Amino acid sequence: MKIVFATNNPHKLDEIRKITEDKIEILSLADINCFEEIPETGTTLEENALMKAQFIKDKFGFDCFADDTGLEVDALDGAPGVYSSRYAGESCNPQDNMEKMLRELHGEENRKARFRTVIALLLKDEQHFFEGEIGGEIICEKRGTAGFGYDPIFLPDGYDKTFAELGNDEKNRISHRAIATQKLVDFLLRN
């Protein structure tokens, strides 16, 4: 089976391809000659995921899926959530985002957080949603070099290493994206 993953994020594409290896062939936007920036203006993870998938379906006609992921921190009332990738501003980078979060949580005892991924699938003119979540906490300093985004400061529940210290193989087995993707794969293999 082949399906398009509507993302311009090479890290997410690589992660999903590793998770679905030998099960489903994941086509990138480049594989379908889409080089446009896909709008992402929703106020929820579900809205953004569906918006991205719908853009590809409408413009190219392919069955496809898209995801949106947010880091939700209890002490920040669930922020940055849907705005995780631009937490420190529109032209920020992951370092800027982590530094802002560490500043805002300085001295905070409640550092509980969770990563949440929502995948929207458009298949045979039907919408389907799959969600994955992993709890953890934001540590006080960056540790590790693997992964991307907030991985160096996110310590998943039950582990003594951050996502960035666990390495991609281990992270890809336990992450929020892995949980949502496994639900997607199970659904696709049944349909």
Coordinates of N, CA and C in Angstrom, one line a residue:
M1 N 0.8 -1.2 0.0 CA 0.0 0.0 0.0 C 0.9 1.2 0.0
K2 N 0.4 2.3 -0.8 CA 1.1 3.6 -0.8 C 0.2 4.6 -0.3
I3 N 0.7 5.6 0.4 CA -0.1 6.7 0.8 C 0.8 7.9 1.0
V4 N 0.2 9.1 0.8 CA 1.0 10.4 0.9 C 0.9 10.9 2.4
F5 N 2.1 11.3 2.9 CA 2.2 12.0 4.2 C 2.4 13.4 3.9
A6 N 1.4 14.2 4.3 CA 1.4 15.7 4.0 C 2.2 16.4 5.0
T7 N 3.5 16.4 4.9 CA 4.4 17.2 5.8 C 5.6 17.7 5.0
N8 N 6.0 18.9 5.4 CA 7.3 19.4 4.9 C 8.4 19.2 5.9
N9 N 8.2 18.5 7.0 CA 9.1 18.3 8.0 C 9.9 17.0 7.8
P10 N 11.2 17.1 7.4 CA 11.9 15.9 7.0 C 12.1 14.9 8.2
H11 N 12.2 15.5 9.5 CA 12.3 14.6 10.7 C 11.1 13.8 10.9
K12 N 9.9 14.4 10.7 CA 8.6 13.6 10.8 C 8.5 12.6 9.7
L13 N 8.9 12.9 8.5 CA 8.8 12.0 7.4 C 9.7 10.8 7.7
D14 N 10.9 11.0 8.1 CA 11.8 10.0 8.4 C 11.3 9.1 9.5
E15 N 10.8 9.7 10.6 CA 10.3 9.0 11.7 C 9.1 8.1 11.3
I16 N 8.2 8.6 10.6 CA 7.0 7.8 10.1 C 7.4 6.7 9.2
R17 N 8.4 7.0 8.3 CA 8.9 5.9 7.4 C 9.5 4.8 8.2
K18 N 10.2 5.1 9.2 CA 10.9 4.0 10.1 C 9.8 3.2 10.8
I19 N 8.8 3.9 11.3 CA 7.7 3.3 12.1 C 6.9 2.3 11.1
T20 N 6.7 2.7 9.9 CA 5.8 2.0 9.0 C 6.6 1.1 8.0
E21 N 7.9 1.0 8.2 CA 8.8 0.2 7.4 C 8.3 -1.2 7.2
D22 N 8.3 -1.7 5.9 CA 7.9 -3.0 5.6 C 6.4 -3.2 5.7
K23 N 5.6 -2.2 6.0 CA 4.1 -2.3 6.1 C 3.4 -1.5 5.1
I24 N 3.8 -0.2 5.0 CA 3.2 0.8 4.1 C 4.3 1.6 3.5
E25 N 4.1 1.9 2.2 CA 5.1 2.8 1.5 C 4.6 4.3 1.7
I26 N 5.4 5.1 2.3 CA 5.0 6.5 2.6 C 5.6 7.4 1.5
L27 N 4.7 8.1 0.8 CA 5.2 9.0 -0.2 C 5.3 10.4 0.4
S28 N 6.3 11.1 0.0 CA 6.5 12.4 0.5 C 5.8 13.4 -0.4
L29 N 5.8 14.7 0.0 CA 5.2 15.7 -0.9 C 6.1 15.9 -2.1
A30 N 7.4 15.7 -2.0 CA 8.3 15.8 -3.1 C 8.0 14.7 -4.1
D31 N 7.6 13.5 -3.6 CA 7.3 12.4 -4.5 C 6.1 12.7 -5.4
I32 N 5.2 13.6 -4.9 CA 4.0 13.9 -5.7 C 4.1 15.3 -6.4
N33 N 5.4 15.8 -6.3 CA 5.7 17.1 -6.9 C 4.9 18.3 -6.2
C34 N 4.8 18.2 -4.9 CA 4.2 19.3 -4.2 C 5.3 20.0 -3.4
F35 N 5.5 21.3 -3.8 CA 6.6 22.0 -3.2 C 6.1 23.3 -2.5
E36 N 4.8 23.3 -2.2 CA 4.2 24.5 -1.6 C 4.2 24.4 -0.1
E37 N 4.1 25.5 0.5 CA 3.9 25.6 1.9 C 2.4 25.3 2.2
I38 N 2.1 24.3 3.0 CA 0.7 24.0 3.3 C 0.2 24.8 4.5
P39 N -1.0 25.4 4.3 CA -1.5 26.2 5.4 C -1.7 25.4 6.7
E40 N -1.5 26.1 7.8 CA -1.6 25.5 9.1 C -2.1 26.5 10.1
T41 N -3.4 26.9 10.0 CA -3.9 28.0 10.7 C -5.0 27.7 11.7
G42 N -5.1 26.4 12.0 CA -6.1 25.9 12.9 C -5.8 26.3 14.3
T43 N -6.8 26.1 15.2 CA -6.5 26.4 16.6 C -6.5 25.2 17.5
T44 N -6.6 24.0 16.8 CA -6.4 22.7 17.5 C -5.6 21.8 16.7
L45 N -5.0 20.8 17.3 CA -4.2 19.8 16.5 C -5.0 19.1 15.5
E46 N -6.3 18.8 15.8 CA -7.2 18.2 14.8 C -7.4 19.0 13.6
E47 N -7.7 20.3 13.8 CA -7.9 21.2 12.7 C -6.7 21.3 11.8
N48 N -5.6 21.5 12.4 CA -4.3 21.6 11.6 C -4.1 20.3 10.8
A49 N -4.2 19.2 11.4 CA -3.9 17.9 10.7 C -4.9 17.7 9.5
L50 N -6.2 18.0 9.8 CA -7.2 17.9 8.7 C -7.0 18.9 7.6
M51 N -6.6 20.1 8.0 CA -6.3 21.2 7.0 C -5.2 20.8 6.0
K52 N -4.2 20.2 6.6 CA -3.0 19.8 5.7 C -3.4 18.6 4.8
A53 N -4.1 17.6 5.4 CA -4.5 16.5 4.5 C -5.5 16.9 3.5
Q54 N -6.4 17.8 3.8 CA -7.4 18.3 2.9 C -6.8 19.1 1.7
F55 N -5.8 19.8 2.0 CA -5.0 20.6 1.0 C -4.5 19.7 -0.1
I56 N -3.9 18.6 0.4 CA -3.3 17.6 -0.6 C -4.4 16.9 -1.4
K57 N -5.4 16.5 -0.7 CA -6.5 15.7 -1.3 C -7.2 16.6 -2.4
D58 N -7.4 17.9 -2.0 CA -8.1 18.8 -3.0 C -7.2 19.1 -4.2
K59 N -6.0 19.4 -3.9 CA -5.1 19.9 -5.0 C -4.5 18.7 -5.8
F60 N -4.3 17.6 -5.2 CA -3.6 16.5 -6.0 C -4.4 15.2 -6.1
G61 N -5.5 15.1 -5.3 CA -6.4 14.0 -5.4 C -6.0 12.7 -4.7
F62 N -4.8 12.7 -4.0 CA -4.3 11.5 -3.4 C -5.0 11.3 -2.0
D63 N -5.2 10.0 -1.7 CA -5.5 9.6 -0.3 C -4.3 10.0 0.4
C64 N -4.4 10.6 1.6 CA -3.3 11.0 2.4 C -3.6 11.2 3.8
F65 N -2.5 11.4 4.6 CA -2.7 11.7 6.0 C -1.7 12.8 6.4
A66 N -2.1 13.5 7.4 CA -1.2 14.6 8.0 C -1.3 14.5 9.5
D67 N -0.3 15.0 10.2 CA -0.3 15.0 11.6 C -0.1 16.4 12.1
D68 N -0.5 16.7 13.3 CA 0.0 17.8 14.0 C 0.3 17.4 15.5
T69 N 1.3 17.9 16.0 CA 1.8 17.5 17.3 C 2.0 18.7 18.2
G70 N 1.6 18.6 19.4 CA 1.9 19.7 20.4 C 2.4 19.2 21.7
L71 N 3.2 20.0 22.3 CA 3.7 19.7 23.7 C 2.8 20.6 24.6
E72 N 2.1 19.9 25.5 CA 1.2 20.5 26.5 C 1.8 20.5 27.9
V73 N 2.1 21.6 28.5 CA 2.7 21.7 29.8 C 1.7 22.2 30.8
D74 N 1.6 21.4 31.9 CA 0.5 21.7 32.9 C 0.7 23.1 33.5
A75 N 2.0 23.5 33.9 CA 2.2 24.8 34.5 C 2.0 25.9 33.6
L76 N 1.9 25.7 32.3 CA 1.7 26.7 31.3 C 0.3 26.6 30.7
D77 N -0.6 26.0 31.5 CA -2.0 25.8 31.1 C -2.2 25.2 29.8
G78 N -1.4 24.2 29.5 CA -1.5 23.4 28.2 C -0.7 24.0 27.1
A79 N -0.1 25.2 27.3 CA 0.8 25.8 26.3 C 2.1 25.0 26.2
P80 N 2.8 25.0 25.0 CA 2.4 25.8 23.8 C 1.4 25.0 22.9
G81 N 1.1 23.8 23.2 CA 0.1 23.1 22.4 C 0.2 23.2 20.9
V82 N -0.9 23.6 20.3 CA -0.9 23.7 18.8 C 0.1 24.7 18.3
Y83 N 0.7 25.6 19.1 CA 1.7 26.6 18.7 C 3.1 26.1 19.1
S84 N 3.3 24.9 19.3 CA 4.6 24.4 19.8 C 5.8 24.7 18.8
S85 N 5.6 24.6 17.5 CA 6.7 24.9 16.6 C 7.0 26.3 16.5
R86 N 6.1 27.2 16.9 CA 6.4 28.7 16.8 C 6.2 29.3 18.2
Y87 N 6.5 28.6 19.2 CA 6.3 29.1 20.6 C 7.1 30.4 20.9
A88 N 8.3 30.5 20.4 CA 9.1 31.7 20.6 C 9.0 32.7 19.5
G89 N 8.0 32.5 18.7 CA 7.8 33.5 17.6 C 7.8 32.8 16.2
E90 N 7.3 33.6 15.2 CA 7.1 33.0 13.9 C 8.4 32.5 13.3
S91 N 9.5 33.2 13.4 CA 10.7 32.9 12.8 C 11.7 32.2 13.8
C92 N 11.2 31.5 14.8 CA 12.0 30.9 15.8 C 12.5 29.5 15.3
N93 N 13.4 29.0 16.1 CA 13.9 27.6 15.8 C 13.7 26.8 17.1
P94 N 14.0 25.5 17.0 CA 13.8 24.6 18.2 C 14.6 25.1 19.4
Q95 N 15.8 25.6 19.2 CA 16.6 26.1 20.3 C 15.9 27.3 21.0
D96 N 15.3 28.2 20.2 CA 14.6 29.3 20.8 C 13.4 28.9 21.6
N97 N 12.7 27.9 21.1 CA 11.5 27.4 21.7 C 11.9 26.7 23.1
M98 N 12.9 25.9 23.1 CA 13.4 25.3 24.3 C 13.8 26.3 25.4
E99 N 14.6 27.3 24.9 CA 15.1 28.3 25.8 C 13.9 29.1 26.5
K100 N 12.9 29.4 25.6 CA 11.8 30.2 26.2 C 11.0 29.3 27.2
M101 N 10.9 28.0 26.9 CA 10.2 27.1 27.8 C 10.9 27.0 29.2
L102 N 12.2 26.8 29.1 CA 13.1 26.7 30.3 C 13.0 28.0 31.1
R103 N 13.0 29.1 30.5 CA 12.9 30.4 31.2 C 11.5 30.5 31.9
E104 N 10.5 30.1 31.2 CA 9.1 30.2 31.7 C 8.9 29.2 32.9
L105 N 9.6 28.1 32.9 CA 9.4 27.1 33.9 C 10.4 27.2 35.0
H106 N 11.3 28.2 34.9 CA 12.3 28.4 35.9 C 11.7 28.6 37.3
G107 N 12.1 27.7 38.3 CA 11.6 27.8 39.6 C 10.2 27.1 39.8
E108 N 9.6 26.6 38.7 CA 8.3 25.9 38.8 C 8.5 24.4 39.2
E109 N 7.8 24.0 40.2 CA 7.9 22.6 40.7 C 7.1 21.7 39.8
N110 N 5.9 22.1 39.4 CA 5.1 21.2 38.5 C 5.6 21.3 37.1
R111 N 6.3 20.3 36.6 CA 6.9 20.3 35.3 C 6.3 19.2 34.4
K112 N 5.1 18.7 34.9 CA 4.4 17.7 34.1 C 4.0 18.2 32.7
A113 N 4.2 17.3 31.7 CA 3.9 17.7 30.3 C 3.5 16.4 29.6
R114 N 3.0 16.6 28.4 CA 2.6 15.5 27.5 C 2.8 16.0 26.1
F115 N 3.3 15.0 25.3 CA 3.3 15.2 23.8 C 2.0 14.6 23.3
R116 N 1.3 15.3 22.4 CA 0.1 14.7 21.8 C 0.2 14.9 20.3
T117 N -0.1 13.8 19.6 CA -0.1 13.8 18.1 C -1.5 13.4 17.7
V118 N -2.0 14.1 16.7 CA -3.3 13.8 16.0 C -3.0 13.6 14.6
I119 N -3.4 12.4 14.0 CA -3.3 12.2 12.6 C -4.7 12.2 12.0
A120 N -4.8 13.0 10.9 CA -6.0 13.0 10.1 C -5.7 12.2 8.8
L121 N -6.6 11.2 8.6 CA -6.5 10.4 7.4 C -7.7 10.7 6.5
L122 N -7.4 10.9 5.2 CA -8.5 11.1 4.2 C -8.3 9.9 3.2
L123 N -9.2 8.9 3.3 CA -9.1 7.7 2.6 C -10.5 7.4 2.0
K124 N -10.6 7.2 0.7 CA -11.8 6.9 0.0 C -13.0 7.8 0.4
D125 N -12.7 9.1 0.4 CA -13.7 10.1 0.7 C -14.2 10.1 2.2
E126 N -13.5 9.5 3.1 CA -13.8 9.4 4.5 C -12.7 10.0 5.3
Q127 N -13.1 10.7 6.5 CA -12.1 11.2 7.4 C -12.0 10.3 8.6
H128 N -10.7 10.1 9.0 CA -10.5 9.3 10.2 C -9.4 10.0 11.0
F129 N -9.5 9.9 12.4 CA -8.5 10.6 13.2 C -7.9 9.5 14.2
F130 N -6.6 9.7 14.4 CA -5.9 8.8 15.3 C -5.1 9.6 16.2
E131 N -5.1 9.3 17.5 CA -4.3 10.1 18.5 C -3.4 9.3 19.3
G132 N -2.2 9.9 19.6 CA -1.2 9.3 20.5 C -0.8 10.3 21.5
E133 N -0.5 9.8 22.7 CA -0.1 10.7 23.8 C 0.9 10.0 24.6
I134 N 1.9 10.7 25.1 CA 2.9 10.2 26.1 C 3.1 11.3 27.1
G135 N 3.0 10.9 28.4 CA 3.3 11.8 29.5 C 4.7 11.9 29.9
G136 N 5.1 12.9 30.6 CA 6.4 13.0 31.0 C 6.6 14.3 31.8
E137 N 7.8 14.9 31.7 CA 8.1 16.2 32.4 C 9.1 16.9 31.6
I138 N 9.2 18.2 31.9 CA 10.2 19.1 31.3 C 11.3 19.2 32.3
I139 N 12.5 18.8 31.9 CA 13.7 18.8 32.8 C 14.2 20.3 32.7
C140 N 15.2 20.5 33.6 CA 15.7 21.9 33.8 C 16.8 22.3 32.8
E141 N 17.4 21.3 32.1 CA 18.5 21.6 31.1 C 18.4 20.6 30.0
K142 N 18.9 21.0 28.8 CA 18.9 20.1 27.7 C 19.9 18.9 27.8
R143 N 19.4 17.7 27.4 CA 20.3 16.6 27.5 C 20.0 15.7 26.2
G144 N 21.1 15.3 25.5 CA 21.0 14.5 24.4 C 21.1 15.2 23.1
T145 N 21.3 14.4 22.0 CA 21.5 15.1 20.7 C 20.6 14.5 19.6
A146 N 19.9 13.4 19.9 CA 19.1 12.7 18.9 C 17.7 13.5 18.8
G147 N 16.9 13.1 17.9 CA 15.5 13.6 17.8 C 15.5 15.0 17.3
F148 N 14.4 15.7 17.6 CA 14.3 17.1 17.2 C 13.3 17.8 18.1
G149 N 13.1 19.1 17.8 CA 12.1 19.9 18.6 C 12.5 19.9 20.1
Y150 N 11.5 19.6 20.9 CA 11.7 19.6 22.4 C 12.3 18.4 23.0
D151 N 12.8 17.4 22.2 CA 13.3 16.1 22.6 C 14.4 16.3 23.7
P152 N 15.3 17.2 23.7 CA 16.3 17.3 24.7 C 15.8 17.7 26.1
I153 N 14.6 18.2 26.2 CA 14.1 18.6 27.5 C 12.9 17.8 28.0
F154 N 12.5 16.8 27.2 CA 11.3 16.0 27.5 C 11.7 14.7 28.0
L155 N 11.4 14.4 29.3 CA 11.7 13.1 30.0 C 10.4 12.3 30.0
P156 N 10.3 11.3 29.2 CA 9.0 10.5 29.2 C 8.9 9.7 30.5
D157 N 7.6 9.6 31.0 CA 7.3 8.8 32.2 C 7.9 7.4 32.1
G158 N 8.6 7.0 33.2 CA 9.1 5.7 33.3 C 10.6 5.5 32.7
Y159 N 11.1 6.6 32.3 CA 12.5 6.6 31.7 C 13.4 7.6 32.5
D160 N 14.7 7.4 32.5 CA 15.6 8.3 33.1 C 16.4 9.0 32.0
K161 N 16.0 8.9 30.7 CA 16.6 9.6 29.6 C 15.6 10.4 28.9
T162 N 16.0 11.5 28.3 CA 15.2 12.3 27.5 C 14.9 11.6 26.2
F163 N 14.0 12.1 25.4 CA 13.8 11.6 24.0 C 15.1 11.7 23.3
A164 N 15.8 12.8 23.4 CA 17.0 13.0 22.7 C 18.2 12.1 23.1
E165 N 18.1 11.6 24.4 CA 19.1 10.6 24.8 C 18.7 9.2 24.5
L166 N 17.4 8.9 24.3 CA 17.0 7.6 24.0 C 17.5 7.1 22.6
G167 N 17.6 8.1 21.7 CA 17.9 7.8 20.4 C 16.6 7.5 19.6
N168 N 16.7 7.6 18.3 CA 15.6 7.5 17.4 C 14.9 6.2 17.4
D169 N 15.6 5.1 17.5 CA 15.0 3.8 17.5 C 14.1 3.6 18.7
E170 N 14.6 3.9 19.9 CA 13.8 3.7 21.1 C 12.6 4.7 21.1
K171 N 12.9 5.9 20.8 CA 11.9 7.0 20.8 C 10.7 6.5 19.8
N172 N 11.1 6.0 18.6 CA 10.1 5.6 17.6 C 9.3 4.4 18.1
R173 N 9.7 3.8 19.1 CA 8.9 2.7 19.7 C 7.8 3.1 20.7
I174 N 8.1 4.3 21.4 CA 7.3 4.7 22.5 C 6.6 6.0 22.4
S175 N 7.0 6.8 21.4 CA 6.5 8.2 21.3 C 5.0 8.3 21.0
H176 N 4.5 9.5 21.2 CA 3.2 9.9 20.9 C 2.9 9.7 19.4
R177 N 3.9 10.0 18.5 CA 3.7 9.8 17.1 C 3.7 8.3 16.8
A178 N 4.5 7.5 17.5 CA 4.5 6.1 17.3 C 3.1 5.5 17.6
I179 N 2.6 6.0 18.7 CA 1.3 5.4 19.2 C 0.2 5.8 18.1
A180 N 0.1 7.0 17.7 CA -0.9 7.5 16.7 C -0.6 6.7 15.4
T181 N 0.6 6.6 15.0 CA 1.0 5.9 13.7 C 0.6 4.5 13.7
Q182 N 0.8 3.8 14.9 CA 0.4 2.4 15.0 C -1.1 2.2 14.8
K183 N -1.8 3.1 15.4 CA -3.3 3.1 15.2 C -3.7 3.3 13.7
L184 N -3.0 4.2 13.0 CA -3.2 4.5 11.6 C -2.8 3.2 10.8
V185 N -1.6 2.6 11.0 CA -1.2 1.5 10.3 C -2.2 0.3 10.5
D186 N -2.6 0.1 11.7 CA -3.5 -1.0 12.0 C -4.8 -0.8 11.2
F187 N -5.3 0.4 11.1 CA -6.5 0.8 10.4 C -6.3 0.5 8.9
L188 N -5.2 1.0 8.4 CA -4.9 0.9 6.9 C -4.8 -0.6 6.5
L189 N -4.2 -1.4 7.4 CA -4.0 -2.8 7.0 C -5.3 -3.6 7.1
R190 N -6.3 -3.1 7.8 CA -7.6 -3.7 7.9 C -8.5 -3.3 6.8
N191 N -8.2 -2.2 6.1 CA -9.1 -1.6 5.1 C -8.5 -1.6 3.7

